[in-house]
PDB file of C-alpha atoms in Angstrom:
ATOM      1  CA  UNK A   1     -28.612 -30.604 -14.170  1.00  0.00           C
ATOM      2  CA  UNK A   2     -26.160 -28.471 -16.302  1.00  0.00           C
ATOM      3  CA  UNK A   3     -27.313 -25.372 -14.213  1.00  0.00           C
ATOM      4  CA  UNK A   4     -25.851 -27.008 -11.137  1.00  0.00           C
ATOM      5  CA  UNK A   5     -22.864 -27.725 -12.687  1.00  0.00           C
ATOM      6  CA  UNK A   6     -22.442 -23.948 -13.725  1.00  0.00           C
ATOM      7  CA  UNK A   7     -23.157 -22.998 -10.152  1.00  0.00           C
ATOM      8  CA  UNK A   8     -20.124 -25.260  -9.167  1.00  0.00           C
ATOM      9  CA  UNK A   9     -18.028 -23.591 -11.720  1.00  0.00           C
ATOM     10  CA  UNK A  10     -18.972 -20.285 -10.595  1.00  0.00           C
ATOM     11  CA  UNK A  11     -18.265 -21.641  -6.947  1.00  0.00           C
ATOM     12  CA  UNK A  12     -14.839 -22.221  -7.364  1.00  0.00           C
ATOM     13  CA  UNK A  13     -14.489 -19.198  -9.625  1.00  0.00           C
ATOM     14  CA  UNK A  14     -15.411 -17.438  -6.408  1.00  0.00           C
ATOM     15  CA  UNK A  15     -13.296 -19.273  -3.873  1.00  0.00           C
ATOM     16  CA  UNK A  16      -9.839 -18.747  -5.978  1.00  0.00           C
ATOM     17  CA  UNK A  17     -11.282 -15.006  -6.422  1.00  0.00           C
ATOM     18  CA  UNK A  18     -11.723 -14.826  -2.764  1.00  0.00           C
ATOM     19  CA  UNK A  19      -8.937 -16.027  -1.932  1.00  0.00           C
ATOM     20  CA  UNK A  20      -7.307 -13.882  -4.554  1.00  0.00           C
ATOM     21  CA  UNK A  21      -8.472 -10.510  -3.708  1.00  0.00           C
ATOM     22  CA  UNK A  22      -8.242 -11.012   0.176  1.00  0.00           C
ATOM     23  CA  UNK A  23      -4.651 -12.909   0.381  1.00  0.00           C
ATOM     24  CA  UNK A  24      -2.541 -12.492  -2.284  1.00  0.00           C
ATOM     25  CA  UNK A  25      -3.640  -9.552  -4.123  1.00  0.00           C
ATOM     26  CA  UNK A  26      -3.504  -7.321  -0.070  1.00  0.00           C
ATOM     27  CA  UNK A  27       0.284  -9.173   0.555  1.00  0.00           C
ATOM     28  CA  UNK A  28       1.146  -8.193  -3.066  1.00  0.00           C
ATOM     29  CA  UNK A  29       0.074  -4.405  -3.238  1.00  0.00           C
ATOM     30  CA  UNK A  30       1.864  -4.192   0.755  1.00  0.00           C
ATOM     31  CA  UNK A  31       5.028  -5.485  -0.781  1.00  0.00           C
ATOM     32  CA  UNK A  32       4.955  -3.034  -3.967  1.00  0.00           C
ATOM     33  CA  UNK A  33       4.627   0.567  -1.342  1.00  0.00           C
ATOM     34  CA  UNK A  34       7.228  -0.810   0.627  1.00  0.00           C
ATOM     35  CA  UNK A  35       9.980  -1.507  -2.269  1.00  0.00           C
ATOM     36  CA  UNK A  36       8.782   1.783  -3.301  1.00  0.00           C
ATOM     37  CA  UNK A  37       9.362   3.881  -0.486  1.00  0.00           C
ATOM     38  CA  UNK A  38      12.311   1.746  -0.087  1.00  0.00           C
ATOM     39  CA  UNK A  39      13.107   3.259  -3.785  1.00  0.00           C
ATOM     40  CA  UNK A  40      12.906   6.972  -2.019  1.00  0.00           C
ATOM     41  CA  UNK A  41      14.471   6.330   0.871  1.00  0.00           C
ATOM     42  CA  UNK A  42      17.575   4.839  -0.819  1.00  0.00           C
ATOM     43  CA  UNK A  43      17.486   7.811  -3.409  1.00  0.00           C
ATOM     44  CA  UNK A  44      17.139  10.252  -0.328  1.00  0.00           C
ATOM     45  CA  UNK A  45      20.168   8.357   1.272  1.00  0.00           C
ATOM     46  CA  UNK A  46      22.204   8.852  -2.051  1.00  0.00           C
ATOM     47  CA  UNK A  47      21.234  12.428  -1.788  1.00  0.00           C
ATOM     48  CA  UNK A  48      22.854  12.803   1.774  1.00  0.00           C
ATOM     49  CA  UNK A  49      25.668  10.669   0.816  1.00  0.00           C
ATOM     50  CA  UNK A  50      26.121  13.436  -1.985  1.00  0.00           C
ATOM     51  CA  UNK A  51      26.962  15.765   0.818  1.00  0.00           C
ATOM     52  CA  UNK A  52      23.493  17.870  -0.149  1.00  0.00           C
ATOM     53  CA  UNK A  53      22.286  17.285   3.035  1.00  0.00           C
ATOM     54  CA  UNK A  54      23.368  16.574   6.476  1.00  0.00           C
ATOM     55  CA  UNK A  55      22.887  13.399   8.032  1.00  0.00           C
ATOM     56  CA  UNK A  56      21.831  14.805  11.506  1.00  0.00           C
ATOM     57  CA  UNK A  57      19.899  17.913  10.008  1.00  0.00           C
ATOM     58  CA  UNK A  58      16.054  17.566  11.214  1.00  0.00           C
ATOM     59  CA  UNK A  59      14.328  17.786   8.086  1.00  0.00           C
ATOM     60  CA  UNK A  60      16.347  14.664   6.662  1.00  0.00           C
ATOM     61  CA  UNK A  61      15.971  12.643   9.873  1.00  0.00           C
ATOM     62  CA  UNK A  62      11.974  13.366  10.053  1.00  0.00           C
ATOM     63  CA  UNK A  63      11.840  12.147   6.626  1.00  0.00           C
ATOM     64  CA  UNK A  64      13.336   9.390   6.810  1.00  0.00           C
ATOM     65  CA  UNK A  65      11.416   8.608  10.295  1.00  0.00           C
ATOM     66  CA  UNK A  66       8.405   9.018   8.098  1.00  0.00           C
ATOM     67  CA  UNK A  67       9.524   6.453   5.402  1.00  0.00           C
ATOM     68  CA  UNK A  68       9.947   4.043   8.129  1.00  0.00           C
ATOM     69  CA  UNK A  69       7.013   4.886   9.553  1.00  0.00           C
ATOM     70  CA  UNK A  70       5.683   4.026   6.097  1.00  0.00           C
ATOM     71  CA  UNK A  71       7.001   0.741   5.306  1.00  0.00           C
ATOM     72  CA  UNK A  72       6.526  -0.303   9.267  1.00  0.00           C
ATOM     73  CA  UNK A  73       2.678   0.128   9.303  1.00  0.00           C
ATOM     74  CA  UNK A  74       2.110   0.309   5.348  1.00  0.00           C
ATOM     75  CA  UNK A  75      -0.602  -2.367   6.184  1.00  0.00           C
ATOM     76  CA  UNK A  76      -2.972   0.727   7.903  1.00  0.00           C
ATOM     77  CA  UNK A  77      -3.114   2.860   4.714  1.00  0.00           C
ATOM     78  CA  UNK A  78      -7.040   2.374   3.646  1.00  0.00           C
ATOM     79  CA  UNK A  79      -9.632   4.124   2.389  1.00  0.00           C
ATOM     80  CA  UNK A  80     -12.203   3.964   5.126  1.00  0.00           C
ATOM     81  CA  UNK A  81      -8.972   5.659   6.697  1.00  0.00           C
ATOM     82  CA  UNK A  82      -8.412   8.525   4.175  1.00  0.00           C
ATOM     83  CA  UNK A  83     -12.020   9.025   4.964  1.00  0.00           C
ATOM     84  CA  UNK A  84     -12.145   9.445   8.054  1.00  0.00           C
ATOM     85  CA  UNK A  85      -9.247  11.353   8.507  1.00  0.00           C
ATOM     86  CA  UNK A  86     -10.350  13.512   6.292  1.00  0.00           C
ATOM     87  CA  UNK A  87     -14.007  13.546   7.879  1.00  0.00           C
ATOM     88  CA  UNK A  88     -13.293  13.727  11.530  1.00  0.00           C
ATOM     89  CA  UNK A  89     -11.717  16.969  13.074  1.00  0.00           C
ATOM     90  CA  UNK A  90      -8.803  16.848  14.402  1.00  0.00           C
ATOM     91  CA  UNK A  91      -7.792  18.247  17.632  1.00  0.00           C
ATOM     92  CA  UNK A  92      -4.290  16.640  18.450  1.00  0.00           C
ATOM     93  CA  UNK A  93      -0.864  18.664  17.660  1.00  0.00           C
ATOM     94  CA  UNK A  94       1.283  19.182  14.894  1.00  0.00           C
ATOM     95  CA  UNK A  95       1.651  16.300  12.340  1.00  0.00           C
ATOM     96  CA  UNK A  96       4.692  14.776  10.953  1.00  0.00           C
ATOM     97  CA  UNK A  97       4.210  17.108   7.884  1.00  0.00           C
ATOM     98  CA  UNK A  98       4.022  20.003   9.800  1.00  0.00           C
ATOM     99  CA  UNK A  99       7.394  19.237  11.659  1.00  0.00           C
ATOM    100  CA  UNK A 100       8.758  18.536   8.720  1.00  0.00           C
ATOM    101  CA  UNK A 101       7.427  21.811   6.810  1.00  0.00           C
ATOM    102  CA  UNK A 102       9.193  24.239   9.809  1.00  0.00           C
ATOM    103  CA  UNK A 103      12.577  22.022   9.712  1.00  0.00           C
ATOM    104  CA  UNK A 104      12.804  21.607   5.986  1.00  0.00           C
ATOM    105  CA  UNK A 105      12.207  25.679   6.255  1.00  0.00           C
ATOM    106  CA  UNK A 106      15.049  26.150   8.496  1.00  0.00           C
ATOM    107  CA  UNK A 107      17.274  25.138   5.888  1.00  0.00           C
ATOM    108  CA  UNK A 108      19.378  27.560   4.195  1.00  0.00           C
ATOM    109  CA  UNK A 109      20.056  25.966   0.656  1.00  0.00           C
ATOM    110  CA  UNK A 110      16.691  26.457  -2.007  1.00  0.00           C
ATOM    111  CA  UNK A 111      17.968  23.328  -3.697  1.00  0.00           C
ATOM    112  CA  UNK A 112      18.390  20.914  -0.998  1.00  0.00           C
ATOM    113  CA  UNK A 113      14.401  22.901   0.509  1.00  0.00           C
ATOM    114  CA  UNK A 114      13.475  21.736  -3.343  1.00  0.00           C
ATOM    115  CA  UNK A 115      14.948  18.742  -3.254  1.00  0.00           C
ATOM    116  CA  UNK A 116      13.639  17.801   0.306  1.00  0.00           C
ATOM    117  CA  UNK A 117      10.093  18.493  -0.390  1.00  0.00           C
ATOM    118  CA  UNK A 118      10.295  16.540  -3.602  1.00  0.00           C
ATOM    119  CA  UNK A 119      11.267  13.300  -1.767  1.00  0.00           C
ATOM    120  CA  UNK A 120       7.989  14.027   0.729  1.00  0.00           C
ATOM    121  CA  UNK A 121       5.532  14.747  -2.079  1.00  0.00           C
ATOM    122  CA  UNK A 122       7.119  11.572  -3.716  1.00  0.00           C
ATOM    123  CA  UNK A 123       6.629   9.604  -0.176  1.00  0.00           C
ATOM    124  CA  UNK A 124       3.203  10.702  -0.265  1.00  0.00           C
ATOM    125  CA  UNK A 125       1.900   9.542  -4.257  1.00  0.00           C
ATOM    126  CA  UNK A 126       3.217   6.137  -3.300  1.00  0.00           C
ATOM    127  CA  UNK A 127       1.009   6.308  -0.103  1.00  0.00           C
ATOM    128  CA  UNK A 128      -2.277   7.896  -2.263  1.00  0.00           C
ATOM    129  CA  UNK A 129      -1.573   5.190  -5.009  1.00  0.00           C
ATOM    130  CA  UNK A 130      -1.324   2.493  -2.511  1.00  0.00           C
ATOM    131  CA  UNK A 131      -4.742   3.468  -1.475  1.00  0.00           C
ATOM    132  CA  UNK A 132      -6.217   3.079  -4.458  1.00  0.00           C
ATOM    133  CA  UNK A 133      -4.589  -0.021  -6.049  1.00  0.00           C
ATOM    134  CA  UNK A 134      -4.884  -1.761  -2.649  1.00  0.00           C
ATOM    135  CA  UNK A 135      -8.706  -2.425  -3.853  1.00  0.00           C
ATOM    136  CA  UNK A 136      -8.327  -5.021  -6.716  1.00  0.00           C
ATOM    137  CA  UNK A 137     -12.064  -3.404  -8.549  1.00  0.00           C
ATOM    138  CA  UNK A 138     -10.418  -0.007  -7.905  1.00  0.00           C
ATOM    139  CA  UNK A 139      -6.809  -1.510  -9.433  1.00  0.00           C
ATOM    140  CA  UNK A 140      -8.691  -2.614 -13.498  1.00  0.00           C
ATOM    141  CA  UNK A 141     -10.556   0.995 -13.028  1.00  0.00           C
ATOM    142  CA  UNK A 142      -7.458   3.007 -12.650  1.00  0.00           C
ATOM    143  CA  UNK A 143      -4.411   1.106 -13.338  1.00  0.00           C
ATOM    144  CA  UNK A 144      -5.492   1.441 -17.159  1.00  0.00           C
ATOM    145  CA  UNK A 145      -6.150   4.664 -17.219  1.00  0.00           C
ATOM    146  CA  UNK A 146      -2.906   5.529 -15.255  1.00  0.00           C
ATOM    147  CA  UNK A 147      -0.813   3.316 -17.906  1.00  0.00           C
ATOM    148  CA  UNK A 148      -2.471   5.332 -21.053  1.00  0.00           C
ATOM    149  CA  UNK A 149      -1.827   8.548 -19.195  1.00  0.00           C
ATOM    150  CA  UNK A 150       1.502  10.076 -17.629  1.00  0.00           C
ATOM    151  CA  UNK A 151       1.939   7.747 -13.690  1.00  0.00           C
ATOM    152  CA  UNK A 152       5.440   8.647 -12.772  1.00  0.00           C
ATOM    153  CA  UNK A 153       5.758   9.899  -9.499  1.00  0.00           C
ATOM    154  CA  UNK A 154       6.172  12.927 -11.162  1.00  0.00           C
ATOM    155  CA  UNK A 155       3.523  13.419 -13.151  1.00  0.00           C
ATOM    156  CA  UNK A 156       1.098  12.185 -10.980  1.00  0.00           C
ATOM    157  CA  UNK A 157       1.496  15.318  -8.360  1.00  0.00           C
ATOM    158  CA  UNK A 158       1.039  18.042 -11.064  1.00  0.00           C
ATOM    159  CA  UNK A 159      -2.839  15.821 -10.931  1.00  0.00           C
ATOM    160  CA  UNK A 160      -5.350  18.067  -9.803  1.00  0.00           C
ATOM    161  CA  UNK A 161      -7.137  16.308  -7.530  1.00  0.00           C
ATOM    162  CA  UNK A 162      -4.089  14.656  -6.138  1.00  0.00           C
ATOM    163  CA  UNK A 163      -3.999  17.906  -4.835  1.00  0.00           C
ATOM    164  CA  UNK A 164      -6.370  18.478  -1.519  1.00  0.00           C
ATOM    165  CA  UNK A 165      -5.761  14.534  -1.011  1.00  0.00           C
ATOM    166  CA  UNK A 166      -2.087  15.029  -0.349  1.00  0.00           C
ATOM    167  CA  UNK A 167      -2.584  16.806   3.889  1.00  0.00           C
ATOM    168  CA  UNK A 168      -5.092  13.895   4.038  1.00  0.00           C
ATOM    169  CA  UNK A 169      -3.164  10.844   3.651  1.00  0.00           C
ATOM    170  CA  UNK A 170      -0.449  13.343   5.343  1.00  0.00           C
ATOM    171  CA  UNK A 171      -2.572  13.012   8.011  1.00  0.00           C
ATOM    172  CA  UNK A 172      -3.436   9.474   8.301  1.00  0.00           C
ATOM    173  CA  UNK A 173       0.976   9.166   8.253  1.00  0.00           C
ATOM    174  CA  UNK A 174       1.554  11.222  11.414  1.00  0.00           C
ATOM    175  CA  UNK A 175      -0.984   8.950  12.892  1.00  0.00           C
ATOM    176  CA  UNK A 176       0.670   6.001  11.716  1.00  0.00           C
ATOM    177  CA  UNK A 177       3.898   7.885  13.591  1.00  0.00           C
ATOM    178  CA  UNK A 178       2.025   8.813  16.471  1.00  0.00           C
ATOM    179  CA  UNK A 179       1.319   4.844  17.087  1.00  0.00           C
ATOM    180  CA  UNK A 180       4.123   4.308  16.541  1.00  0.00           C
ATOM    181  CA  UNK A 181       6.299   6.037  19.015  1.00  0.00           C
ATOM    182  CA  UNK A 182       2.723   4.942  21.598  1.00  0.00           C
ATOM    183  CA  UNK A 183       3.964   1.416  20.869  1.00  0.00           C
ATOM    184  CA  UNK A 184       7.587   1.913  21.764  1.00  0.00           C
ATOM    185  CA  UNK A 185       7.119   3.455  24.254  1.00  0.00           C
ATOM    186  CA  UNK A 186       4.420   1.408  25.760  1.00  0.00           C
ATOM    187  CA  UNK A 187       6.524  -1.775  24.639  1.00  0.00           C
ATOM    188  CA  UNK A 188       9.479  -0.349  26.579  1.00  0.00           C
ATOM    189  CA  UNK A 189       7.654   0.502  29.622  1.00  0.00           C
ATOM    190  CA  UNK A 190       6.461  -3.302  29.570  1.00  0.00           C
ATOM    191  CA  UNK A 191      10.056  -4.727  28.794  1.00  0.00           C
ATOM    192  CA  UNK A 192      11.158  -1.933  31.885  1.00  0.00           C
ATOM    193  CA  UNK A 193       8.007  -3.704  34.439  1.00  0.00           C
TER     194      UNK A 193
ATOM    195  CA  UNK B   1     -13.408  33.369  28.368  1.00  0.00           C
ATOM    196  CA  UNK B   2     -10.355  31.349  27.348  1.00  0.00           C
ATOM    197  CA  UNK B   3      -9.958  27.586  26.761  1.00  0.00           C
ATOM    198  CA  UNK B   4      -8.036  26.202  30.428  1.00  0.00           C
ATOM    199  CA  UNK B   5      -5.429  24.054  30.127  1.00  0.00           C
ATOM    200  CA  UNK B   6      -7.206  21.146  31.019  1.00  0.00           C
ATOM    201  CA  UNK B   7      -9.747  21.720  27.766  1.00  0.00           C
ATOM    202  CA  UNK B   8      -7.859  20.770  25.155  1.00  0.00           C
ATOM    203  CA  UNK B   9      -6.664  17.019  26.430  1.00  0.00           C
ATOM    204  CA  UNK B  10     -10.035  16.312  26.947  1.00  0.00           C
ATOM    205  CA  UNK B  11     -10.977  17.489  23.371  1.00  0.00           C
ATOM    206  CA  UNK B  12      -7.897  15.254  21.781  1.00  0.00           C
ATOM    207  CA  UNK B  13      -9.131  12.330  23.737  1.00  0.00           C
ATOM    208  CA  UNK B  14     -13.102  13.025  22.672  1.00  0.00           C
ATOM    209  CA  UNK B  15     -11.227  12.879  18.868  1.00  0.00           C
ATOM    210  CA  UNK B  16      -9.064   9.791  19.339  1.00  0.00           C
ATOM    211  CA  UNK B  17     -12.058   7.763  21.240  1.00  0.00           C
ATOM    212  CA  UNK B  18     -14.748   8.417  17.905  1.00  0.00           C
ATOM    213  CA  UNK B  19     -11.740   7.837  15.883  1.00  0.00           C
ATOM    214  CA  UNK B  20     -11.387   4.546  17.109  1.00  0.00           C
ATOM    215  CA  UNK B  21     -14.514   4.124  17.366  1.00  0.00           C
ATOM    216  CA  UNK B  22     -15.323   4.617  13.622  1.00  0.00           C
ATOM    217  CA  UNK B  23     -12.517   2.624  12.929  1.00  0.00           C
ATOM    218  CA  UNK B  24     -13.891  -0.523  15.209  1.00  0.00           C
ATOM    219  CA  UNK B  25     -17.139   0.048  12.574  1.00  0.00           C
ATOM    220  CA  UNK B  26     -15.103   0.425   9.449  1.00  0.00           C
ATOM    221  CA  UNK B  27     -13.270  -2.487  10.526  1.00  0.00           C
ATOM    222  CA  UNK B  28     -16.347  -4.194  11.791  1.00  0.00           C
ATOM    223  CA  UNK B  29     -18.043  -4.076   8.236  1.00  0.00           C
ATOM    224  CA  UNK B  30     -14.808  -5.247   6.550  1.00  0.00           C
ATOM    225  CA  UNK B  31     -15.230  -8.318   8.774  1.00  0.00           C
ATOM    226  CA  UNK B  32     -18.152  -9.028   7.346  1.00  0.00           C
ATOM    227  CA  UNK B  33     -18.320  -8.950   3.821  1.00  0.00           C
ATOM    228  CA  UNK B  34     -15.540 -10.821   4.243  1.00  0.00           C
ATOM    229  CA  UNK B  35     -15.914 -13.687   6.140  1.00  0.00           C
ATOM    230  CA  UNK B  36     -20.129 -13.230   4.768  1.00  0.00           C
ATOM    231  CA  UNK B  37     -18.709 -13.542   1.447  1.00  0.00           C
ATOM    232  CA  UNK B  38     -16.864 -17.148   2.109  1.00  0.00           C
ATOM    233  CA  UNK B  39     -20.100 -18.272   3.838  1.00  0.00           C
ATOM    234  CA  UNK B  40     -22.494 -18.081   1.019  1.00  0.00           C
ATOM    235  CA  UNK B  41     -19.861 -19.222  -1.423  1.00  0.00           C
ATOM    236  CA  UNK B  42     -19.846 -22.283   0.431  1.00  0.00           C
ATOM    237  CA  UNK B  43     -23.279 -22.492   1.238  1.00  0.00           C
ATOM    238  CA  UNK B  44     -23.885 -22.342  -3.029  1.00  0.00           C
ATOM    239  CA  UNK B  45     -21.504 -25.081  -3.057  1.00  0.00           C
ATOM    240  CA  UNK B  46     -23.312 -26.615  -0.993  1.00  0.00           C
ATOM    241  CA  UNK B  47     -26.320 -26.217  -2.840  1.00  0.00           C
ATOM    242  CA  UNK B  48     -24.745 -27.311  -6.722  1.00  0.00           C
ATOM    243  CA  UNK B  49     -23.585 -30.651  -4.923  1.00  0.00           C
ATOM    244  CA  UNK B  50     -27.145 -31.577  -3.441  1.00  0.00           C
ATOM    245  CA  UNK B  51     -28.730 -30.726  -7.072  1.00  0.00           C
ATOM    246  CA  UNK B  52     -26.018 -32.842  -8.627  1.00  0.00           C
ATOM    247  CA  UNK B  53     -26.900 -35.820  -6.792  1.00  0.00           C
ATOM    248  CA  UNK B  54     -30.664 -35.206  -7.585  1.00  0.00           C
ATOM    249  CA  UNK B  55     -32.214 -34.931  -4.390  1.00  0.00           C
ATOM    250  CA  UNK B  56     -33.668 -31.021  -4.664  1.00  0.00           C
ATOM    251  CA  UNK B  57     -33.628 -28.535  -6.934  1.00  0.00           C
ATOM    252  CA  UNK B  58     -33.260 -24.448  -6.747  1.00  0.00           C
ATOM    253  CA  UNK B  59     -35.063 -21.506  -7.102  1.00  0.00           C
ATOM    254  CA  UNK B  60     -33.232 -19.374  -5.212  1.00  0.00           C
ATOM    255  CA  UNK B  61     -32.029 -15.925  -7.222  1.00  0.00           C
ATOM    256  CA  UNK B  62     -28.164 -16.612  -6.321  1.00  0.00           C
ATOM    257  CA  UNK B  63     -28.726 -20.327  -7.742  1.00  0.00           C
ATOM    258  CA  UNK B  64     -29.897 -18.748 -10.836  1.00  0.00           C
ATOM    259  CA  UNK B  65     -27.476 -15.846 -11.186  1.00  0.00           C
ATOM    260  CA  UNK B  66     -24.605 -18.361 -10.598  1.00  0.00           C
ATOM    261  CA  UNK B  67     -26.088 -20.733 -12.647  1.00  0.00           C
ATOM    262  CA  UNK B  68     -25.925 -18.444 -15.673  1.00  0.00           C
ATOM    263  CA  UNK B  69     -23.263 -19.250 -17.790  1.00  0.00           C
ATOM    264  CA  UNK B  70     -22.017 -15.889 -18.969  1.00  0.00           C
ATOM    265  CA  UNK B  71     -22.047 -14.841 -15.549  1.00  0.00           C
ATOM    266  CA  UNK B  72     -19.860 -18.075 -14.887  1.00  0.00           C
ATOM    267  CA  UNK B  73     -17.810 -17.517 -17.732  1.00  0.00           C
ATOM    268  CA  UNK B  74     -16.520 -14.058 -16.774  1.00  0.00           C
ATOM    269  CA  UNK B  75     -16.004 -15.150 -12.887  1.00  0.00           C
ATOM    270  CA  UNK B  76     -13.312 -17.517 -14.481  1.00  0.00           C
ATOM    271  CA  UNK B  77     -12.527 -14.402 -16.643  1.00  0.00           C
ATOM    272  CA  UNK B  78     -12.100 -12.212 -13.771  1.00  0.00           C
ATOM    273  CA  UNK B  79      -9.682 -15.188 -11.981  1.00  0.00           C
ATOM    274  CA  UNK B  80      -7.882 -15.169 -14.809  1.00  0.00           C
ATOM    275  CA  UNK B  81      -6.931 -11.682 -15.206  1.00  0.00           C
ATOM    276  CA  UNK B  82      -6.359 -11.748 -11.213  1.00  0.00           C
ATOM    277  CA  UNK B  83      -3.444 -13.951 -11.806  1.00  0.00           C
ATOM    278  CA  UNK B  84      -2.295 -12.188 -14.807  1.00  0.00           C
ATOM    279  CA  UNK B  85      -1.822  -9.227 -13.621  1.00  0.00           C
ATOM    280  CA  UNK B  86      -0.463 -10.664 -10.552  1.00  0.00           C
ATOM    281  CA  UNK B  87       2.071 -12.531 -12.191  1.00  0.00           C
ATOM    282  CA  UNK B  88       3.220  -9.761 -13.958  1.00  0.00           C
ATOM    283  CA  UNK B  89       3.125  -7.935 -10.228  1.00  0.00           C
ATOM    284  CA  UNK B  90       5.144  -9.857  -9.054  1.00  0.00           C
ATOM    285  CA  UNK B  91       7.879 -10.093 -11.556  1.00  0.00           C
ATOM    286  CA  UNK B  92       7.831  -5.977 -12.348  1.00  0.00           C
ATOM    287  CA  UNK B  93       8.530  -5.607  -8.227  1.00  0.00           C
ATOM    288  CA  UNK B  94      11.478  -8.707  -8.760  1.00  0.00           C
ATOM    289  CA  UNK B  95      13.346  -6.597 -11.460  1.00  0.00           C
ATOM    290  CA  UNK B  96      12.903  -3.836  -9.360  1.00  0.00           C
ATOM    291  CA  UNK B  97      14.397  -4.911  -6.507  1.00  0.00           C
ATOM    292  CA  UNK B  98      16.991  -6.707  -7.694  1.00  0.00           C
ATOM    293  CA  UNK B  99      17.975  -2.933  -9.625  1.00  0.00           C
ATOM    294  CA  UNK B 100      17.626  -1.598  -5.968  1.00  0.00           C
ATOM    295  CA  UNK B 101      19.543  -3.953  -4.617  1.00  0.00           C
ATOM    296  CA  UNK B 102      22.526  -5.228  -7.118  1.00  0.00           C
ATOM    297  CA  UNK B 103      24.550  -1.821  -7.288  1.00  0.00           C
ATOM    298  CA  UNK B 104      24.559  -1.542  -3.375  1.00  0.00           C
ATOM    299  CA  UNK B 105      25.843  -4.869  -2.638  1.00  0.00           C
ATOM    300  CA  UNK B 106      28.466  -4.919  -5.917  1.00  0.00           C
ATOM    301  CA  UNK B 107      29.833  -1.955  -4.982  1.00  0.00           C
ATOM    302  CA  UNK B 108      30.541  -2.820  -1.571  1.00  0.00           C
ATOM    303  CA  UNK B 109      32.232  -6.407  -3.026  1.00  0.00           C
ATOM    304  CA  UNK B 110      34.206  -4.280  -4.795  1.00  0.00           C
ATOM    305  CA  UNK B 111      35.621  -2.267  -1.940  1.00  0.00           C
ATOM    306  CA  UNK B 112      36.485  -5.593  -0.363  1.00  0.00           C
ATOM    307  CA  UNK B 113      37.460  -7.335  -3.363  1.00  0.00           C
ATOM    308  CA  UNK B 114      38.732  -5.099  -6.353  1.00  0.00           C
ATOM    309  CA  UNK B 115      39.280  -7.724  -8.739  1.00  0.00           C
ATOM    310  CA  UNK B 116      35.581  -9.033  -8.525  1.00  0.00           C
ATOM    311  CA  UNK B 117      33.633  -9.883 -11.769  1.00  0.00           C
ATOM    312  CA  UNK B 118      30.814  -9.733 -13.326  1.00  0.00           C
ATOM    313  CA  UNK B 119      28.114 -12.107 -14.300  1.00  0.00           C
ATOM    314  CA  UNK B 120      27.232  -9.529 -16.970  1.00  0.00           C
ATOM    315  CA  UNK B 121      23.629  -9.541 -16.359  1.00  0.00           C
ATOM    316  CA  UNK B 122      21.257  -6.229 -16.844  1.00  0.00           C
ATOM    317  CA  UNK B 123      21.047  -4.135 -13.316  1.00  0.00           C
ATOM    318  CA  UNK B 124      17.561  -6.000 -13.289  1.00  0.00           C
ATOM    319  CA  UNK B 125      18.937  -9.887 -13.930  1.00  0.00           C
ATOM    320  CA  UNK B 126      18.236 -10.433 -17.229  1.00  0.00           C
ATOM    321  CA  UNK B 127      20.087 -11.744 -20.305  1.00  0.00           C
ATOM    322  CA  UNK B 128      21.451  -8.820 -22.194  1.00  0.00           C
ATOM    323  CA  UNK B 129      20.301  -8.286 -25.791  1.00  0.00           C
ATOM    324  CA  UNK B 130      23.486  -9.021 -27.248  1.00  0.00           C
ATOM    325  CA  UNK B 131      23.793 -12.596 -25.621  1.00  0.00           C
ATOM    326  CA  UNK B 132      20.222 -13.393 -26.538  1.00  0.00           C
ATOM    327  CA  UNK B 133      20.237 -15.741 -29.018  1.00  0.00           C
ATOM    328  CA  UNK B 134      18.997 -19.737 -28.906  1.00  0.00           C
TER     329      UNK B 134
END
């Protein structure tokens, strides 16, 4: 009899855990990423408003569009997708990251170039953090490590293991952007029809 | 022999198709794990109610595992830890949001009303340290 009570208590606990992990935790991590990217986008805007870069500068526009897409498609940044992006050989056109790199290369001021590249890296790191922390189990493993080591955006950038992951994350981000553009075109065509 | 212009779209299509297929496989596995686990939880809940009613006893491995007091306690600790982390995370996010939005909103309001007064809270919407007496 007492074993049945224990089973019932475990079942209630597991049911709470199920709701927590599948609904509340996912939503919370999504909100956290969006808040983080909003912060980065605000800082980028202030950087441009201070006259460091023109609002019409292609690099600024690409970076801002990428941030907007990251906010809109935050839900597609998952571990399986990063595995796919890392393993499948991509034959598609230049990624948004490459377009951004080219646009940044055309800026004459070295300081502005450095700063815009930093904004871009901080964005990619925010997405990488989200991919790991989106899973509650991975959060429990990695969050204490991040707590005891310096886990600021700038510090993580220097972590050696993060470096090779940056282009993979960029590839997923590029796919999200391509999909956003496709949705927009398809939506317009539907409205026109 | 160079590649003909029609070959590139073919490889792009092939890539996109295989990406979609793998994405579909991952989504299916994810859905199976997600909904399979809740079915399993409900199943053991049903078994426990039957056992409590005295109708049946179960020698099932899962029943034995969930019937272990230590495991039951650990599940409860996990739920409690998750709840605390969730609450603390939401609080941190709310404060960060206030800090981000507050300064912009205040600047706009000050442009319309230069004599605008402030509540005097900190940028994160908390009581100022010098005001915190009870």
